[in-house]
C-alpha atoms as one frame of an Amber mdcrd trajectory, in Angstrom:
protein
  46.633 -22.023 -58.700  47.556 -24.045 -55.393  46.411 -27.305 -55.017  44.192
 -26.341 -52.126  42.097 -23.668 -54.158  38.356 -24.513 -53.231  36.142 -25.969
 -56.110  32.791 -24.738 -54.809  29.456 -26.798 -55.265  26.912 -24.243 -55.488
  23.478 -24.897 -54.563  20.309 -24.380 -56.831  19.478 -20.882 -58.112  16.896
 -19.392 -56.056  15.024 -16.158 -55.734  13.631 -14.228 -58.687  17.218 -12.877
 -59.618  18.351 -16.351 -60.427  21.498 -15.673 -58.820  23.469 -18.794 -57.792
  23.677 -18.940 -53.968  26.833 -20.538 -52.466  26.927 -22.815 -49.652  28.362
 -22.167 -45.971  31.005 -24.940 -47.010  32.151 -23.088 -50.066  32.479 -19.966
 -48.421  34.308 -21.456 -45.696  36.650 -23.119 -48.220  37.312 -20.060 -50.006
  38.268 -18.266 -46.598  40.548 -21.244 -45.876  42.394 -20.348 -49.015  42.749
 -16.814 -48.219  45.314 -14.845 -46.229  43.030 -11.943 -46.127  39.441 -11.408
 -44.830  36.067 -12.653 -46.110  33.133 -11.232 -44.594  29.600 -13.038 -44.522
  26.281 -11.447 -43.611  26.157 -12.782 -40.038  29.484 -11.201 -38.930  29.141
  -7.900 -37.371  31.512  -6.149 -39.830  29.516  -6.807 -42.613  26.817  -4.184
 -42.551  29.274  -1.525 -42.941  31.502  -3.320 -45.063  28.748  -3.661 -47.949
  27.971   0.091 -48.082  29.020   2.118 -50.968  29.323   5.889 -50.984  25.965
   6.294 -52.324  22.997   5.550 -50.222  20.889   4.469 -53.352  22.322   0.987
 -53.177  21.999   0.202 -49.536  19.595  -2.444 -50.363  21.987  -4.473 -52.139
  23.286  -7.398 -49.939  26.135  -9.342 -51.207  26.549 -13.118 -50.234  30.068
 -12.443 -49.241  33.041  -9.526 -49.225  36.442 -10.348 -49.836  39.391  -8.384
 -48.707  42.473  -9.748 -50.454  45.504  -9.501 -48.578  47.884 -10.046 -51.794
  47.534 -11.330 -55.455  47.306 -14.774 -54.307  43.948 -14.059 -52.699  42.645
 -12.237 -55.754  43.451 -15.363 -57.771  41.589 -17.475 -55.167  38.688 -15.092
 -55.434  38.650 -15.190 -59.269  38.646 -18.788 -59.494  36.199 -19.410 -56.849
  33.426 -16.987 -58.598  34.327 -18.473 -61.822  33.839 -22.098 -60.839  30.745
 -21.357 -58.852  29.094 -18.864 -61.794  28.472 -16.175 -59.159  28.405 -12.473
 -60.030  31.749 -11.077 -58.992  31.739  -7.278 -58.466  35.084  -5.275 -57.933
  35.576  -2.619 -55.686  38.420  -0.038 -54.944  37.002   3.236 -53.332  33.120
   2.450 -53.490  32.528   5.478 -55.667  30.588   3.887 -58.635  27.702   6.147
 -59.636  25.896   3.461 -60.594  26.525   0.980 -58.048  28.459  -1.427 -60.127
  31.115  -2.125 -57.559  28.619  -4.132 -55.541  26.143  -6.950 -56.252  24.366
 -10.159 -55.056  27.352 -12.439 -55.368  31.188 -11.754 -54.261  32.216  -8.351
 -53.924  35.984  -8.266 -54.022  37.334  -4.977 -52.558  40.960  -4.379 -53.139
  41.236  -1.784 -50.570  43.711  -3.931 -48.315  46.199  -3.653 -51.555  47.350
  -0.195 -50.419  51.332  -0.077 -50.519  52.972   2.726 -51.918  56.597   3.291
 -53.270  57.801   6.506 -54.984  61.278   6.806 -56.195  63.439   7.235 -59.290
  60.517   9.151 -61.429  58.048   6.480 -60.587  55.281   5.513 -58.328  54.073
   1.970 -57.639  50.628   2.010 -55.722  48.607  -0.903 -54.641  45.103  -1.114
 -56.245  43.463   0.095 -53.091  45.589   3.193 -52.462  43.153   6.236 -51.899
  43.672   9.537 -53.264  44.774  11.445 -50.177  47.265   8.721 -49.325  48.726
   8.743 -52.821  49.404  12.229 -52.950  50.866  12.380 -49.359  53.149   9.597
 -50.661  54.228  11.648 -53.784  54.527  14.713 -51.996  57.140  13.306 -49.594
  59.405  12.338 -52.526  58.919  15.427 -54.438  56.697  13.954 -56.831  53.236
  14.463 -58.257  50.464  12.806 -60.585  47.208  13.899 -61.818  45.181  11.271
 -59.410  41.632  13.013 -58.910  40.493  15.342 -56.191  38.609  13.346 -53.970
  40.744  11.904 -50.897  38.809   8.974 -50.573  38.413   7.975 -54.250  40.077
   4.627 -54.940  43.240   5.060 -57.220  42.599   2.013 -59.422  38.995   3.135
 -60.398  39.612   6.940 -61.370  42.572   5.785 -63.315  41.108   3.004 -65.339
  38.208   5.430 -66.324  40.816   8.225 -67.749  41.190  10.267 -64.355  40.263
  13.792 -63.903  42.234  15.923 -61.724  43.511  18.960 -60.195  46.132  18.949
 -62.672  44.834  17.697 -65.616  45.537  20.417 -68.205  49.029  20.618 -67.132
  50.044  16.900 -66.604  47.129  15.146 -68.618  44.896  12.313 -67.425  45.902
   9.888 -64.724  45.914   7.087 -67.342  48.260   9.310 -69.676  50.983   8.672
 -66.886  50.343   4.951 -66.370  53.349   2.892 -67.117  52.497  -0.895 -66.091
  49.439  -2.490 -64.535  49.405  -5.669 -62.490  46.166  -7.434 -63.489  44.303
 -10.767 -62.639  42.649 -12.030 -65.581  39.587 -14.441 -65.892  41.598 -17.423
 -66.395  43.520 -16.508 -62.993  46.702 -15.516 -64.699  48.700 -12.623 -63.052
  49.785 -10.406 -65.955  52.283  -7.235 -65.764  51.113  -5.259 -68.896  52.776
  -2.412 -70.433  52.371  -0.583 -73.625  55.626  -2.358 -75.114  54.389  -5.714
 -73.947  53.939  -8.425 -76.495  50.681  -8.958 -78.163  47.960  -9.402 -76.860
  49.188  -7.575 -73.580  50.126  -4.469 -75.267  46.178  -4.363 -76.319  45.258
  -5.099 -72.728  47.280  -2.178 -71.402  45.904  -0.016 -74.050  42.054  -0.717
 -73.030  43.007  -0.238 -69.124  44.347   3.278 -69.916  40.862   5.020 -69.837
  38.672   1.950 -70.743  36.753   1.825 -67.445  37.416  -0.387 -64.393  35.853
  -4.024 -63.878  35.861  -4.748 -67.464  39.209  -7.019 -68.301  40.192  -8.255
 -64.857  41.093  -7.431 -61.243  43.572  -4.765 -61.237  46.180  -5.121 -58.101
  48.888  -2.686 -58.722  49.908   0.375 -60.914  53.055   1.709 -61.813  53.320
   5.663 -63.138  55.768   7.952 -64.511  55.568  10.819 -61.914  56.076  14.511
 -62.563  59.140  16.365 -60.464  57.380  19.163 -58.239  60.502  20.067 -56.022
  60.666  23.400 -57.661  57.129  24.055 -58.084  54.381  26.046 -56.257  50.670
  26.114 -56.404  47.736  28.153 -55.794  44.130  27.261 -55.578  41.384  30.007
 -56.784  37.895  30.590 -56.694  35.894  33.286 -58.881  32.243  34.055 -58.326
  29.567  35.970 -60.055  25.895  36.664 -59.229  23.271  33.996 -60.120  21.696
  36.140 -62.750  25.352  35.856 -64.887  25.025  32.027 -64.894  24.663  32.030
 -68.668  27.267  34.545 -69.524  29.686  32.830 -67.278  29.177  29.152 -68.650
  29.588  30.616 -72.239  32.535  32.809 -71.409  34.370  30.079 -69.332  34.000
  27.749 -72.118  35.229  30.007 -74.458  38.233  30.869 -72.404  39.417  27.505
 -71.273  39.043  26.474 -75.111  41.504  29.620 -76.002  44.968  28.410 -76.631
  46.411  31.331 -74.778  44.963  30.084 -71.456  48.079  28.423 -69.823  47.844
  24.866 -69.260  49.120  25.274 -65.866  45.515  26.240 -64.689  43.035  23.171
 -64.254  39.591  24.243 -63.382  35.733  23.761 -63.234  32.670  25.653 -63.635
  30.261  24.818 -60.906  26.838  25.737 -59.671  25.473  23.722 -56.878  22.172
  24.636 -55.117  21.780  23.541 -51.639  18.293  22.913 -50.291  17.027  25.244
 -53.248  19.000  28.376 -52.002  20.387  30.496 -54.936  23.552  29.413 -55.804
  26.377  31.393 -57.445  28.121  30.382 -60.393  31.799  29.875 -59.554  34.935
  28.751 -61.433  37.150  26.826 -59.101  40.828  25.576 -59.796  44.362  24.998
 -59.247  47.544  26.851 -60.643  50.981  25.616 -60.928  52.709  28.765 -60.183
  52.875  32.132 -57.856  49.465  33.662 -57.049  50.745  36.990 -58.496  50.939
  35.256 -61.903  47.295  33.971 -61.876  45.986  37.772 -61.448  46.046  38.553
 -65.134  44.891  35.101 -66.374  41.877  35.347 -64.164  41.630  39.001 -65.714
  41.231  37.511 -68.959  38.576  35.272 -67.757  36.404  37.848 -66.599  36.685
  39.734 -69.909  35.419  36.504 -71.614  32.588  36.618 -69.067  32.073  40.126
 -69.571  31.607  40.857 -65.826  34.447  41.098 -63.278  32.484  38.979 -60.701
  31.490  39.363 -57.383  34.449  37.889 -55.675  38.154  36.443 -56.099  40.139
  34.583 -53.963  43.605  33.243 -54.584  45.524  31.117 -51.906  48.793  29.579
 -52.248  48.994  25.868 -50.697  51.250  23.129 -50.887  50.957  20.226 -53.262
  48.416  18.113 -51.060  46.039  20.659 -50.783  46.218  21.773 -54.342  45.952
  18.048 -55.315  42.802  17.004 -53.409  41.593  19.754 -51.183  42.531  17.716
 -48.097  41.319  20.589 -45.907  37.939  20.821 -47.693  37.111  17.114 -47.137
  37.791  16.856 -43.340  41.374  15.568 -43.572  40.694  12.842 -46.323  37.663
  11.540 -44.361  34.217  10.767 -46.322  31.681  13.053 -44.943  27.944  12.145
 -44.291  26.760   9.534 -46.957  23.843  10.538 -49.176  22.094   9.195 -52.024
  22.576  10.868 -55.619  22.070  10.325 -59.189  24.344  11.813 -62.099  24.494
  12.106 -65.853  27.081  13.641 -67.962  28.022  14.947 -71.189  31.084  15.887
 -73.115  31.532  19.572 -74.054  33.226  19.217 -77.557  33.417  23.042 -78.269
  32.641  26.393 -76.522  28.954  26.571 -75.938  26.942  28.760 -77.794  24.815
  31.446 -76.265  21.549  29.260 -76.747  23.391  26.352 -75.413  24.587  28.468
 -72.337  21.301  29.979 -71.742  19.571  26.505 -71.773  22.030  25.155 -69.108
  21.530  28.279 -66.942  17.805  27.920 -67.466  17.928  24.592 -66.165  20.012
  25.752 -63.064  17.619  28.410 -62.316  14.519  25.666 -61.897  16.651  24.324
 -58.832  14.552  26.808 -56.661  12.000  24.266 -56.803  13.877  22.514 -54.036
  13.610  25.043 -51.292  13.430  23.513 -47.831  14.415  20.015 -49.042  17.698
  18.554 -47.764  20.340  18.110 -50.399  21.733  19.600 -53.213  21.679  19.727
 -57.138  23.640  21.530 -59.894  26.179  20.930 -62.290  30.087  20.766 -62.639
  32.185  21.108 -65.830  35.606  20.132 -65.385  37.946  21.508 -68.096  40.101
  19.338 -70.608  42.485  20.698 -73.115  46.136  21.397 -72.624  48.067  18.118
 -71.885  44.836  15.961 -72.555  44.716  17.048 -76.243  48.550  16.240 -76.853
  47.281  12.699 -77.564  45.051  11.492 -80.509  41.804   9.848 -79.318  42.925
   6.368 -80.291  46.248   6.620 -78.482  44.449   5.322 -75.064  41.062   3.908
 -74.795  39.832   7.539 -73.400  38.389   8.979 -76.581  37.709  12.577 -75.823
  41.164  14.068 -76.493  39.746  17.146 -78.366  36.853  18.076 -76.175  36.731
  21.157 -73.968  35.495  19.601 -70.725  33.034  17.152 -68.799  29.841  18.200
 -67.583  28.506  15.991 -64.959  24.824  16.735 -63.449  24.317  15.799 -60.061
  21.302  15.586 -57.703  21.861  14.440 -53.817  19.126  13.675 -51.197  18.995
  12.584 -47.844  17.678   9.233 -46.580  14.812  10.913 -44.719  13.788  12.435
 -47.941  10.240  11.600 -49.138   9.441   9.946 -52.636   7.860  12.694 -54.155
  10.951  14.867 -53.518  13.332  12.430 -54.837  11.115  12.248 -58.039  11.189
  15.950 -58.436  14.842  15.791 -58.228  15.333  12.894 -60.648  12.800  14.681
 -62.898  14.984  17.956 -63.004  18.408  15.807 -63.591  16.884  13.927 -66.546
  15.297  17.090 -67.833  18.299  19.198 -68.024  20.488  16.311 -69.559  17.586
  16.212 -72.307  17.637  19.570 -72.865  21.354  19.701 -73.241  21.332  16.810
 -75.628  20.819  18.652 -78.957  23.564  20.897 -77.865  26.149  18.460 -76.892
  25.249  15.346 -78.763  26.093  11.725 -77.804  28.932  11.777 -75.056  29.599
  10.944 -71.525  32.176  10.135 -68.854  33.048   6.536 -68.281  33.925   7.401
 -64.578  30.213   8.869 -64.106  28.408   5.829 -65.311  24.675   6.685 -65.883
  22.621   3.365 -65.855  19.748   5.253 -67.717  21.973   6.129 -70.554  21.034
   4.096 -73.693  23.950   4.712 -76.184  26.303   4.427 -73.495  28.844   2.396
 -75.802  29.217   5.509 -78.073  28.992   8.140 -75.205  31.782   6.732 -73.243
  34.217   5.153 -75.727  33.204   6.249 -79.232  35.159   4.899 -82.077  37.514
   3.034 -79.531  34.768   0.586 -78.346  35.261  -2.028 -81.147  38.846  -2.366
 -80.250  38.055  -2.573 -76.605  35.492  -5.497 -77.436  38.447  -7.095 -79.237
  40.508  -6.959 -75.933  37.434  -8.421 -73.964  36.999 -11.550 -76.394  40.903
 -12.103 -76.074  41.051 -11.976 -72.035  37.455 -12.332 -70.612  35.220 -14.236
 -73.619  32.758 -15.781 -71.128  32.164 -12.326 -69.461  33.086 -13.226 -65.854
  33.710  -9.556 -65.324  30.688  -8.079 -66.235  27.820  -5.367 -64.903  24.994
  -3.508 -66.936  27.407  -1.459 -68.933  30.364  -3.562 -69.175  32.611  -4.044
 -72.501  31.154  -7.281 -74.119  32.821  -9.269 -76.922  31.930  -8.502 -80.675
  29.148 -10.496 -82.169
C-alpha cells in the first residue's frame, strides 16, 4: 500500500440506518490516491451511474461510486472502506436481483477493468468485461466459453455464482472452466489464486467457483481455459405449444432433458412469460452445437415426451456470438428500457411429476389477472445435466450438480405501475413459489438471490456452506465484504 493512501476521519454516524458518513475531505483524499474516477452526488454523471438494472433500487444513493482504473485503485478503495468502516458494495454489471451491488456507502464498480486477451487455449478477462464483449473476443480467436446469455451481464458476477449459459450442458458452468482469479482481499493483498495454489489460496479459489460474488474480496481478473470452436457449427431453436398444454410441456420437457440419451450438445430452457396478461405459449428455446438437420430428430423426441408435436418449430443456423448471447435479440448488446422486477428460484432435482407440473401450470394460468397492466410475469427453467453433472457436488462451491434444472420465477413492472398492481404481482410471485415448495424442496440459485428467502444458506450452497464459512473466516474475518445474504464466518 503506498504511503499516500488516505486515512479517512469519518464524521459521526447519522440517520436511522447508522451508516458512517465520510467527510468531503476524506472523499477528496481517496480520489487523489486513485487513477480512476470517483463520482459524488454533486457531479452530473452520478445520477445515471448509481442506477442498477432493476428500478426497484433507484432510491438508494451511495455516498460515492468508484471506477478503478487498475488493481492499485481497488486496493485504495478497500483500505479506505475498511479504515472508514463504511459499507462497501461491489458491482460488475449491476444485474443483482436483490440490489446487493449498491448501498449507502461506497460502490466499487469494476466495469473499467475490461481488458481481454484470448490465445493459446486460455482467455484472460478483466472483471468488468460484459458478456457480448467477451464472446466477440473469443469468437475472433476461434475460442468459446459458457459465459451467460445476456450481453450486458458482468463477467465476474455470472462466473462467481456458477454461470448458466447457452452452452451449459455441453461445456459446463462458467466456473468450471475458470483456472485463475486475481482478487483483492480485505487486507488489501492482491492474490492470484488457482486450484493448485498453496493453502489457503486453493480453498479461496474453490469458494470463488460458484460460491457467489461479493463474499471474499474484489475480483479484478479471471483466467479461463477455452473451448476450441473453429470447426463447430451452431443453431438456435424455438418450439412452442398451445397455452392449454403447459402442464404436459413442463412434465415432458423435464423428462426429456433428464434422459441421458438427450445429447449434451443441446442447451435449452422452458419459458412461459405473459406480457400484460396476454395468454403466453409455453416454449422451449435453446442452442444446439451442430448442423440444423441433426437437431430435428432430437426435437422429435422432445415432442414425443410432451405428447404433442407443438404449434411451431423454428431452427436457425447462426454464428457463435448469436448462439452464445443472442446479440440480435438484445439490440446489439445494449440494455433495453429499465424496469422493476422481483424474482424467486428453485432447483429442479428430478423430472417433475404430473402433480408438480399441473401446479406449476396452474400458477402460470393465473397470469390472466394482469391484463391491461404493463409488464410481464412468468417463469424460466434453465436445463442442467450434461457436463454440469460430470463433477461431484463438492468439486466447486456450486452444489447442484445432479439437478435437472434451475427454475426462476419473475415478475416485471414499469415505473408508472400503481402500488395495488405491484402488490398483485408480488402476491403471484410468492404464491407460485410457495405452491412449488412441497414439490421442489429447499434450493435456489445464488445468481438469482431472493431477499425474502429464509433458509438461503442451504438453498444456495447446500452442504458446501460450512466450508465456505471457513474460507470467509480465513480471508475476511471482520466481514468487510457483506450484504444480507453474504457468507459469514462460523460461530
